[in-house]
Short mmCIF file of C-alpha atoms and ligand atoms in Angstrom, two decimals:
data_model
loop_
_atom_site.label_atom_id
_atom_site.label_comp_id
_atom_site.label_asym_id
_atom_site.label_seq_id
_atom_site.Cartn_x
_atom_site.Cartn_y
_atom_site.Cartn_z
CA MET Q 27 0.00 0.00 0.00
CA SER Q 28 1.53 3.38 -0.93
CA LYS Q 29 1.30 6.08 1.68
CA SER Q 30 1.97 9.78 1.39
CA VAL Q 31 3.91 10.60 4.53
CA LEU Q 32 3.37 14.10 5.82
CA LYS Q 33 3.43 13.63 9.54
CA SER Q 34 6.19 11.60 11.15
CA ILE Q 35 5.66 9.23 14.04
CA LYS Q 36 7.12 10.32 17.38
CA VAL Q 37 9.04 7.45 18.92
CA LEU Q 38 10.44 7.63 22.45
CA SER Q 39 13.04 4.94 23.18
CA VAL Q 40 13.53 4.19 26.87
CA PHE Q 41 16.36 2.08 28.27
CA GLY Q 42 18.62 1.99 31.29
CA THR Q 43 21.11 -0.88 31.48
CA ARG Q 44 24.14 -1.94 29.44
CA PRO Q 45 22.47 -4.79 27.53
CA GLU Q 46 19.45 -2.69 26.63
CA ALA Q 47 21.74 0.08 25.40
CA VAL Q 48 23.81 -2.28 23.22
CA LYS Q 49 20.63 -3.52 21.60
CA MET Q 50 18.73 -0.21 21.42
CA CYS Q 51 21.47 2.11 20.14
CA PRO Q 52 21.47 0.62 16.61
CA LEU Q 53 17.69 1.11 16.57
CA VAL Q 54 17.98 4.68 17.87
CA LYS Q 55 20.36 5.37 14.98
CA ALA Q 56 18.02 3.75 12.46
CA ILE Q 57 15.09 5.82 13.77
CA GLN Q 58 17.20 8.99 13.45
CA GLY Q 59 17.88 8.13 9.81
CA ASP Q 60 14.26 7.29 8.93
CA PRO Q 61 12.22 10.18 7.51
CA ARG Q 62 8.96 8.54 8.60
CA LEU Q 63 9.99 8.65 12.27
CA THR Q 64 11.07 11.28 14.80
CA GLY Q 65 13.13 9.86 17.65
CA ALA Q 66 13.81 10.89 21.23
CA VAL Q 67 15.71 8.94 23.88
CA CYS Q 68 15.17 8.71 27.63
CA VAL Q 69 17.67 6.76 29.69
CA THR Q 70 16.67 5.79 33.21
CA GLY Q 71 20.26 5.44 34.40
CA GLN Q 72 19.49 2.09 36.09
CA HIS Q 73 23.16 1.61 35.21
CA ARG Q 74 25.56 4.52 35.10
CA GLN Q 75 29.15 3.81 34.00
CA MET Q 76 28.20 0.68 32.04
CA LEU Q 77 25.37 2.52 30.28
CA ASP Q 78 27.51 5.56 29.51
CA GLN Q 79 30.18 3.34 27.95
CA VAL Q 80 27.64 2.13 25.38
CA LEU Q 81 26.12 5.56 24.71
CA LYS Q 82 29.62 6.85 24.00
CA ALA Q 83 30.45 3.93 21.71
CA PHE Q 84 27.38 4.61 19.56
CA ASP Q 85 27.52 8.39 19.97
CA VAL Q 86 23.96 8.55 21.31
CA GLN Q 87 23.04 11.60 23.41
CA PRO Q 88 19.89 11.05 25.45
CA ASP Q 89 17.25 13.79 25.54
CA TYR Q 90 16.29 12.79 29.09
CA ASP Q 91 18.29 11.08 31.84
CA LEU Q 92 16.53 9.98 35.04
CA ASN Q 93 19.93 9.17 36.60
CA LEU Q 94 18.45 6.54 38.92
CA MET Q 95 21.37 4.26 39.80
CA ARG Q 96 22.19 3.87 43.49
CA ALA Q 97 24.63 1.49 45.18
CA GLY Q 98 22.63 -1.42 46.58
CA GLN Q 99 19.53 -0.44 44.61
CA THR Q 100 16.47 -2.67 44.99
CA LEU Q 101 14.08 -3.91 42.33
CA SER Q 102 11.19 -1.97 43.88
CA GLY Q 103 13.34 1.15 44.21
CA ILE Q 104 14.22 1.14 40.50
CA THR Q 105 10.64 0.30 39.52
CA ALA Q 106 9.25 3.19 41.57
CA GLY Q 107 11.97 5.54 40.28
CA VAL Q 108 11.17 4.74 36.64
CA LEU Q 109 7.42 5.12 37.18
CA GLU Q 110 7.85 8.45 38.95
CA GLY Q 111 10.54 9.79 36.65
CA LEU Q 112 9.05 8.82 33.32
CA GLY Q 113 5.62 10.41 33.92
CA PRO Q 114 6.74 14.01 33.29
CA VAL Q 115 8.90 12.92 30.32
CA LEU Q 116 5.89 11.28 28.66
CA GLN Q 117 3.78 14.38 29.38
CA ALA Q 118 6.42 16.61 27.80
CA GLU Q 119 7.15 14.41 24.76
CA GLN Q 120 3.66 13.07 24.00
CA PRO Q 121 5.15 10.25 21.88
CA ASP Q 122 3.01 8.19 19.53
CA ILE Q 123 4.85 5.10 20.70
CA VAL Q 124 7.30 4.20 23.47
CA LEU Q 125 9.91 1.54 22.69
CA VAL Q 126 11.29 -0.60 25.50
CA HIS Q 127 13.71 -3.48 25.31
CA GLY Q 128 13.85 -6.96 26.73
CA ASP Q 129 13.43 -7.91 30.35
CA THR Q 130 14.96 -5.45 32.79
CA THR Q 131 13.28 -3.51 35.56
CA THR Q 132 13.61 -0.41 33.38
CA SER Q 133 11.79 -2.15 30.51
CA PHE Q 134 8.82 -3.33 32.52
CA ALA Q 135 8.42 -0.12 34.56
CA ALA Q 136 8.74 2.06 31.43
CA ALA Q 137 6.09 0.00 29.64
CA LEU Q 138 3.81 0.37 32.66
CA ALA Q 139 4.42 4.14 32.84
CA ALA Q 140 3.47 4.45 29.15
CA PHE Q 141 0.37 2.31 29.67
CA TYR Q 142 -0.73 4.54 32.54
CA GLN Q 143 -0.82 7.39 30.03
CA GLN Q 144 -2.44 5.20 27.36
CA ILE Q 145 0.57 5.52 25.09
CA SER Q 146 1.29 2.60 22.75
CA VAL Q 147 4.27 0.40 23.60
CA GLY Q 148 6.60 -1.43 21.22
CA HIS Q 149 8.53 -4.27 22.82
CA VAL Q 150 11.92 -4.92 21.25
CA GLU Q 151 13.25 -8.46 21.84
CA ALA Q 152 9.80 -9.80 22.64
CA GLY Q 153 8.69 -13.37 23.21
CA LEU Q 154 11.74 -15.02 24.79
CA ARG Q 155 10.62 -17.43 27.49
CA SER Q 156 12.45 -19.78 29.85
CA GLY Q 157 9.12 -20.98 31.21
CA ASN Q 158 10.33 -20.54 34.79
CA LYS Q 159 9.15 -17.45 36.68
CA LEU Q 160 12.16 -17.60 38.95
CA SER Q 161 14.88 -18.04 36.33
CA PRO Q 162 16.06 -15.66 35.09
CA PHE Q 163 14.78 -13.68 38.06
CA PRO Q 164 13.12 -11.23 37.81
CA GLU Q 165 13.71 -10.95 34.06
CA GLU Q 166 11.37 -13.75 32.93
CA MET Q 167 8.39 -12.08 34.61
CA ASN Q 168 9.49 -8.60 33.49
CA ARG Q 169 9.46 -9.80 29.89
CA CYS Q 170 6.08 -11.56 30.21
CA LEU Q 171 4.46 -8.50 31.82
CA THR Q 172 5.97 -6.14 29.25
CA GLY Q 173 4.52 -8.41 26.56
CA ARG Q 174 1.05 -8.14 28.13
CA ILE Q 175 1.26 -4.35 27.98
CA ALA Q 176 2.84 -4.00 24.53
CA ASN Q 177 0.92 -3.21 21.33
CA LEU Q 178 3.77 -4.12 18.97
CA HIS Q 179 6.04 -7.10 19.58
CA PHE Q 180 9.40 -7.28 17.80
CA ALA Q 181 10.34 -10.95 18.12
CA PRO Q 182 13.95 -11.84 17.22
CA THR Q 183 13.08 -15.35 16.02
CA GLN Q 184 10.09 -17.30 14.77
CA SER Q 185 10.03 -19.38 17.94
CA ASN Q 186 9.83 -16.17 20.03
CA ALA Q 187 6.83 -15.15 17.90
CA ASP Q 188 5.29 -18.60 18.44
CA ASN Q 189 5.66 -18.18 22.22
CA LEU Q 190 3.63 -14.95 22.02
CA ARG Q 191 0.93 -16.54 19.86
CA ARG Q 192 0.66 -19.43 22.31
CA GLU Q 193 -0.07 -16.84 25.00
CA GLY Q 194 -2.98 -15.51 22.95
CA ILE Q 195 -1.37 -12.46 21.36
CA ALA Q 196 -2.97 -12.34 17.92
CA HIS Q 197 -1.81 -9.01 16.47
CA GLY Q 198 1.23 -6.81 16.15
CA ILE Q 199 3.93 -9.52 16.12
CA PHE Q 200 6.88 -8.99 13.77
CA VAL Q 201 9.85 -11.35 13.37
CA THR Q 202 12.81 -8.99 12.97
CA GLY Q 203 16.03 -10.68 14.10
CA ASN Q 204 17.88 -9.37 17.13
CA THR Q 205 19.31 -5.86 17.04
CA VAL Q 206 22.35 -7.21 18.92
CA ILE Q 207 23.55 -8.58 15.58
CA ASP Q 208 23.18 -5.09 14.08
CA ALA Q 209 25.44 -3.83 16.89
CA LEU Q 210 27.94 -6.65 16.52
CA PHE Q 211 28.28 -6.29 12.74
CA SER Q 212 28.83 -2.56 13.07
CA LEU Q 213 31.57 -2.91 15.72
CA VAL Q 214 33.70 -5.97 14.89
CA ARG Q 215 36.67 -5.08 12.66
CA PRO Q 216 39.46 -7.33 11.29
CA ASN Q 217 42.41 -5.19 12.44
CA TYR Q 218 40.85 -3.73 15.54
CA THR Q 219 43.10 -2.11 18.20
CA PHE Q 220 41.81 -2.47 21.74
CA GLN Q 221 41.23 0.71 23.73
CA ALA Q 222 41.37 -0.73 27.25
CA GLU Q 223 44.85 -0.50 28.68
CA GLY Q 224 44.27 -3.67 30.69
CA LEU Q 225 43.58 -5.62 27.51
CA ASN Q 226 46.59 -4.45 25.56
CA LYS Q 227 48.81 -5.84 28.33
CA ILE Q 228 47.47 -9.37 27.78
CA ASP Q 229 49.01 -11.56 25.08
CA LEU Q 230 46.00 -12.80 23.12
CA LYS Q 231 47.98 -14.89 20.64
CA GLY Q 232 50.17 -17.13 22.81
CA LYS Q 233 47.39 -18.82 24.81
CA ARG Q 234 43.85 -20.10 24.45
CA THR Q 235 41.67 -17.35 25.92
CA LEU Q 236 38.55 -18.20 27.89
CA LEU Q 237 36.28 -15.18 28.16
CA LEU Q 238 34.19 -15.25 31.31
CA THR Q 239 31.24 -13.08 32.31
CA ALA Q 240 28.94 -13.77 35.26
CA HIS Q 241 26.61 -11.43 37.07
CA ARG Q 242 23.04 -12.75 37.21
CA ARG Q 243 21.04 -12.25 40.38
CA GLU Q 244 20.09 -15.93 40.63
CA ASN Q 245 23.82 -16.80 40.48
CA LEU Q 246 24.87 -14.49 43.31
CA GLY Q 247 26.23 -16.43 46.31
CA GLU Q 248 26.87 -20.15 46.05
CA PRO Q 249 26.42 -20.57 42.25
CA LEU Q 250 28.96 -17.80 41.65
CA ARG Q 251 31.39 -19.44 44.09
CA ASN Q 252 30.97 -22.74 42.19
CA ILE Q 253 31.58 -21.04 38.85
CA PHE Q 254 34.73 -19.38 40.16
CA ALA Q 255 35.98 -22.66 41.63
CA ALA Q 256 35.62 -24.34 38.23
CA VAL Q 257 37.39 -21.48 36.45
CA LEU Q 258 40.27 -21.56 38.91
CA LYS Q 259 40.64 -25.32 38.42
CA LEU Q 260 40.71 -24.87 34.64
CA ALA Q 261 43.50 -22.31 34.90
CA GLU Q 262 45.45 -24.69 37.18
CA LEU Q 263 44.97 -27.66 34.84
CA TYR Q 264 45.87 -25.99 31.53
CA ASP Q 265 49.12 -24.01 31.22
CA ASP Q 266 48.16 -22.84 27.74
CA VAL Q 267 44.84 -21.37 28.90
CA GLN Q 268 44.24 -17.87 30.22
CA VAL Q 269 40.99 -16.40 31.49
CA ILE Q 270 39.81 -12.84 30.88
CA TYR Q 271 36.95 -11.74 33.09
CA PRO Q 272 35.58 -8.21 32.67
CA VAL Q 273 33.94 -8.05 36.07
CA HIS Q 274 30.47 -6.48 36.42
CA LEU Q 275 30.40 -3.40 38.66
CA ASN Q 276 27.93 -4.98 41.09
CA PRO Q 277 29.84 -5.33 44.41
CA ALA Q 278 28.05 -8.66 44.98
CA VAL Q 279 30.01 -9.91 41.96
CA ARG Q 280 33.27 -7.98 42.32
CA GLU Q 281 34.02 -8.98 45.90
CA PRO Q 282 33.79 -12.78 45.46
CA ALA Q 283 35.53 -12.57 42.07
CA GLN Q 284 38.48 -10.78 43.62
CA ALA Q 285 38.56 -13.10 46.64
CA GLN Q 286 38.51 -16.37 44.64
CA LEU Q 287 40.22 -15.52 41.36
CA GLY Q 288 42.31 -12.46 42.20
CA GLY Q 289 45.67 -14.14 42.78
CA HIS Q 290 46.14 -16.35 39.71
CA PRO Q 291 48.67 -15.11 37.08
CA ARG Q 292 46.64 -16.42 34.14
CA ILE Q 293 43.26 -15.12 35.34
CA HIS Q 294 42.85 -11.49 34.36
CA LEU Q 295 40.15 -9.65 36.27
CA ILE Q 296 39.52 -6.41 34.41
CA ASP Q 297 36.95 -3.63 34.50
CA PRO Q 298 33.89 -3.81 32.24
CA LEU Q 299 34.97 -3.25 28.65
CA ASP Q 300 33.66 -0.76 26.16
CA VAL Q 301 31.34 -2.62 23.87
CA GLN Q 302 33.69 -2.29 20.84
CA ASP Q 303 36.48 -3.85 22.88
CA MET Q 304 34.15 -6.55 24.17
CA HIS Q 305 32.82 -7.54 20.76
CA ASN Q 306 36.31 -7.61 19.25
CA LEU Q 307 37.68 -9.57 22.19
CA MET Q 308 34.91 -12.11 21.66
CA ALA Q 309 36.05 -12.42 18.07
CA HIS Q 310 39.60 -13.25 19.33
CA CYS Q 311 38.78 -15.63 22.19
CA HIS Q 312 38.74 -19.43 22.11
CA LEU Q 313 35.74 -20.20 24.29
CA MET Q 314 33.17 -18.25 26.33
CA LEU Q 315 31.77 -19.08 29.72
CA THR Q 316 28.87 -16.83 30.58
CA ASP Q 317 25.57 -16.35 32.33
CA SER Q 318 24.84 -13.29 30.18
CA GLY Q 319 21.91 -13.24 27.79
CA GLY Q 320 23.51 -11.06 25.13
CA LEU Q 321 26.66 -13.14 24.85
CA GLN Q 322 24.60 -16.22 24.03
CA GLU Q 323 23.37 -14.34 20.98
CA GLU Q 324 26.61 -12.66 19.96
CA ALA Q 325 28.94 -15.65 20.21
CA PRO Q 326 27.21 -17.86 17.61
CA ALA Q 327 27.45 -15.01 15.09
CA LEU Q 328 31.22 -15.08 15.66
CA GLY Q 329 31.50 -18.85 15.57
CA LYS Q 330 32.61 -19.10 19.20
CA PRO Q 331 31.42 -21.94 21.44
CA VAL Q 332 29.62 -20.86 24.59
CA LEU Q 333 29.09 -22.68 27.85
CA VAL Q 334 26.12 -21.13 29.62
CA LEU Q 335 26.52 -20.89 33.39
CA ARG Q 336 22.84 -21.28 34.13
CA THR Q 337 20.37 -24.09 34.54
CA GLU Q 338 17.92 -22.87 31.89
CA THR Q 339 17.81 -20.41 29.05
CA GLU Q 340 15.17 -18.34 27.31
CA ARG Q 341 17.41 -18.49 24.23
CA PRO Q 342 17.18 -22.13 23.08
CA GLU Q 343 17.91 -21.42 19.39
CA ALA Q 344 21.70 -21.49 19.61
CA VAL Q 345 21.57 -24.55 21.91
CA GLU Q 346 19.54 -26.33 19.23
CA MET Q 347 22.00 -25.22 16.56
CA GLY Q 348 24.89 -26.58 18.63
CA THR Q 349 27.06 -23.51 19.34
CA VAL Q 350 25.75 -23.02 22.89
CA ARG Q 351 25.67 -25.66 25.63
CA MET Q 352 24.12 -25.45 29.08
CA ALA Q 353 26.85 -26.09 31.66
CA GLY Q 354 24.80 -25.28 34.79
CA VAL Q 355 26.22 -23.86 38.00
CA GLU Q 356 27.88 -26.91 39.58
CA ALA Q 357 31.68 -26.79 39.51
CA ALA Q 358 32.11 -30.44 38.42
CA ASN Q 359 29.74 -30.04 35.50
CA ILE Q 360 31.27 -26.78 34.27
CA LEU Q 361 34.71 -28.35 34.50
CA ARG Q 362 33.62 -31.44 32.58
CA GLU Q 363 32.00 -29.40 29.78
CA ALA Q 364 34.97 -27.07 29.44
CA ARG Q 365 37.52 -29.91 29.48
CA ALA Q 366 35.58 -31.75 26.78
CA LEU Q 367 36.12 -28.75 24.50
CA LEU Q 368 39.69 -27.99 25.55
CA ASP Q 369 40.80 -31.63 25.11
CA ASP Q 370 38.97 -32.58 21.94
CA GLN Q 371 39.55 -30.49 18.81
CA PHE Q 372 36.78 -32.27 16.91
CA ALA Q 373 34.24 -31.50 19.64
CA TYR Q 374 35.46 -27.91 19.67
CA ASP Q 375 35.26 -27.52 15.88
CA THR Q 376 31.80 -29.02 15.79
CA MET Q 377 30.58 -26.42 18.27
CA ALA Q 378 32.52 -23.57 16.69
CA ASN Q 379 30.71 -24.01 13.39
CA ALA Q 380 29.28 -20.57 12.88
CA VAL Q 381 25.51 -20.83 12.94
CA ASN Q 382 23.72 -17.64 13.84
CA PRO Q 383 19.99 -17.92 14.43
CA TYR Q 384 19.60 -14.32 15.62
CA GLY Q 385 19.52 -12.31 12.43
CA ASP Q 386 21.34 -10.68 9.56
CA GLY Q 387 22.20 -7.27 11.04
CA HIS Q 388 19.07 -5.54 9.67
CA ALA Q 389 16.69 -5.96 12.61
CA SER Q 390 16.55 -2.21 13.31
CA GLU Q 391 15.38 -1.43 9.78
CA ARG Q 392 12.65 -4.06 10.05
CA ILE Q 393 11.47 -2.56 13.34
CA CYS Q 394 11.34 0.93 11.76
CA ASP Q 395 9.34 -0.49 8.85
CA ALA Q 396 6.94 -2.26 11.19
CA ILE Q 397 6.35 0.91 13.21
CA ALA Q 398 5.78 2.96 10.07
CA GLU Q 399 3.52 0.33 8.48
CA THR Q 400 1.43 0.00 11.61
CA CYS Q 401 1.22 3.61 12.67
CA LEU Q 402 0.99 5.51 9.39
CA ILE Q 403 -2.27 5.36 7.51
CA GLU Q 404 -2.64 7.88 4.70
CA SER Q 405 -0.39 10.48 6.31
CA GLU Q 406 -2.13 10.35 9.69
CA VAL Q 407 -0.44 8.87 12.70
CA LYS Q 408 -2.57 6.03 13.95
CA ARG Q 409 -2.25 4.33 17.32
CA PRO Q 410 -1.46 0.60 16.97
CA CYS Q 411 -4.16 -1.67 18.37
C1 UD1 O 502 20.41 -5.75 35.59
C2 UD1 O 502 19.29 -6.47 34.84
C3 UD1 O 502 19.83 -7.74 34.19
C4 UD1 O 502 21.01 -7.43 33.29
C5 UD1 O 502 22.05 -6.67 34.06
C6 UD1 O 502 23.06 -6.27 33.04
C7 UD1 O 502 17.15 -6.18 35.99
C8 UD1 O 502 16.15 -6.80 36.85
N1 UD1 O 502 18.26 -6.89 35.78
O1 UD1 O 502 20.91 -6.61 36.60
O2 UD1 O 502 18.82 -8.33 33.39
O3 UD1 O 502 21.56 -8.65 32.85
O4 UD1 O 502 21.47 -5.49 34.67
O5 UD1 O 502 24.28 -5.92 33.52
O6 UD1 O 502 16.95 -5.08 35.53
N2 UD1 O 502 26.52 -0.98 39.01
C9 UD1 O 502 27.41 0.07 38.94
N3 UD1 O 502 27.57 0.71 37.75
C10 UD1 O 502 26.89 0.35 36.63
C11 UD1 O 502 26.00 -0.73 36.70
C12 UD1 O 502 25.82 -1.38 37.89
O7 UD1 O 502 28.04 0.43 39.92
O8 UD1 O 502 27.09 0.97 35.58
C13 UD1 O 502 26.32 -1.66 40.32
C14 UD1 O 502 25.50 -0.79 41.30
O9 UD1 O 502 26.01 -0.98 42.58
C15 UD1 O 502 24.10 -1.42 41.18
C16 UD1 O 502 24.47 -2.88 40.99
O10 UD1 O 502 25.61 -2.87 40.13
O11 UD1 O 502 23.35 -1.18 42.34
C17 UD1 O 502 23.40 -3.73 40.38
O12 UD1 O 502 22.83 -3.14 39.21
P1 UD1 O 502 21.36 -3.61 38.72
O13 UD1 O 502 20.97 -2.96 37.46
O14 UD1 O 502 20.42 -3.46 39.88
O15 UD1 O 502 21.67 -5.13 38.42
P2 UD1 O 502 20.76 -6.37 38.16
O16 UD1 O 502 19.33 -6.07 38.49
O17 UD1 O 502 21.39 -7.52 38.83
N1 UDP O 503 29.47 -6.33 27.38
C1 UDP O 503 30.32 -5.22 27.30
N2 UDP O 503 31.38 -5.14 28.14
C2 UDP O 503 31.65 -6.09 29.07
C3 UDP O 503 30.77 -7.21 29.17
C4 UDP O 503 29.68 -7.29 28.31
O1 UDP O 503 30.12 -4.34 26.45
O2 UDP O 503 32.63 -5.95 29.80
C5 UDP O 503 28.33 -6.41 26.45
C6 UDP O 503 28.14 -7.75 25.78
O3 UDP O 503 28.90 -7.86 24.61
C7 UDP O 503 26.65 -7.72 25.51
C8 UDP O 503 26.09 -6.99 26.70
O4 UDP O 503 27.17 -6.23 27.23
O5 UDP O 503 26.35 -6.97 24.34
C9 UDP O 503 25.57 -7.98 27.70
O6 UDP O 503 25.30 -7.33 28.89
P1 UDP O 503 25.17 -8.07 30.26
O7 UDP O 503 25.96 -9.33 30.24
O8 UDP O 503 25.47 -7.05 31.30
O9 UDP O 503 23.62 -8.36 30.37
P2 UDP O 503 22.65 -9.52 29.80
O10 UDP O 503 22.86 -9.67 28.36
O11 UDP O 503 22.96 -10.74 30.60
O12 UDP O 503 21.29 -9.02 30.17
#
């Protein structure tokens, strides 16, 4: 259907944590470049340094910053802060649609704040489900509730879309791919020079590099101690292996990481990396051990095997394809899975076969098209159902 576009659609993107920013910045850029859309950005500041790193990498300047992060912040504290803080922003901006991303406290609270003002919500990275309310906690429920509120659902994969349909959502579902692949493809370069001083001091060529990230709430405490015990054992067992761990700024992660892993010469605990450094380091590493969601999507696109340090995942696609394996949170199991890959080149190569189920790097464009198609009818801005 051809449409004469006179009025552009006002889109307010709201995000607050590192992973949301990595996945929303490519979309913010695409919105800025789309004549059918007018974009504004509000960051909640649920994260501070780790959010600012990403904004800088993509050169995104927010129009609003709620600056919420506090040491020891609670889920209810952030939720209340987003609800309170976003109200006046929505009043001032009067967007046609608010875009939120994924499963964080920011995402759910921002969707709710928009709903309270009867503003349409588009949910980016919709439809992922672990099926367990308590894992990932509270992200699984955040994502389900955001889906209930949303008018438009941008599902990365067909199986995410199927999850939504099974829950009775009949309209407004678009399979777009994941915008994380847009970010990755724009940042990984063949002759990249790392910016982080800490990284340039590490010899990435002489040893097999295991890249570790771990921060999830449900892993704090004993699971994290088990993970660290397994990693320490791996470093002790293999002279040709080194571990790089960009440690999350949460003190509940940093303190045990330092206590258990701090002393080993081949375990490098470093500060969180800029996203360009992180993506390019992933491209150079041998194997990833992670409880992160985003890394499970990025690694298959780079052909890197991933052991997931969790008991379940809402991202089964790469497990089915064979590049991601669930290693759980028991030290013996993690050790067994990692050793199987370190000792057996065939097993490693089989897993390292690059199969990327998460998109072709054009998810942001598809989301822009879906917003324009749904909201623009004959030059009038129409609210999606
Ligand atoms: C949140 C998200 C989780 C995501 C993770 C990404 C929810 C419910 N969870 O985790 O899905 O995987 O972010 O990293 O929204 N901190 C800093 N500087 C920063 C960021 C964090 O100092 O830039 C410290 C602060 O002390 C903060 C703590 O980390 O209080 C925890 O941050 P928070 O966003 O509450 O973490 P999670 O909820 O665990
Ligand atoms: N990341 C980063 N620097 C780091 C660690 C991770 O830029 O030091 C990126 C990573 O590549 C991915 C995102 O941050 O794009 C994942 O964020 P995180 O693990 O905090 O959250 P999750 O994906 O688990 O929600």
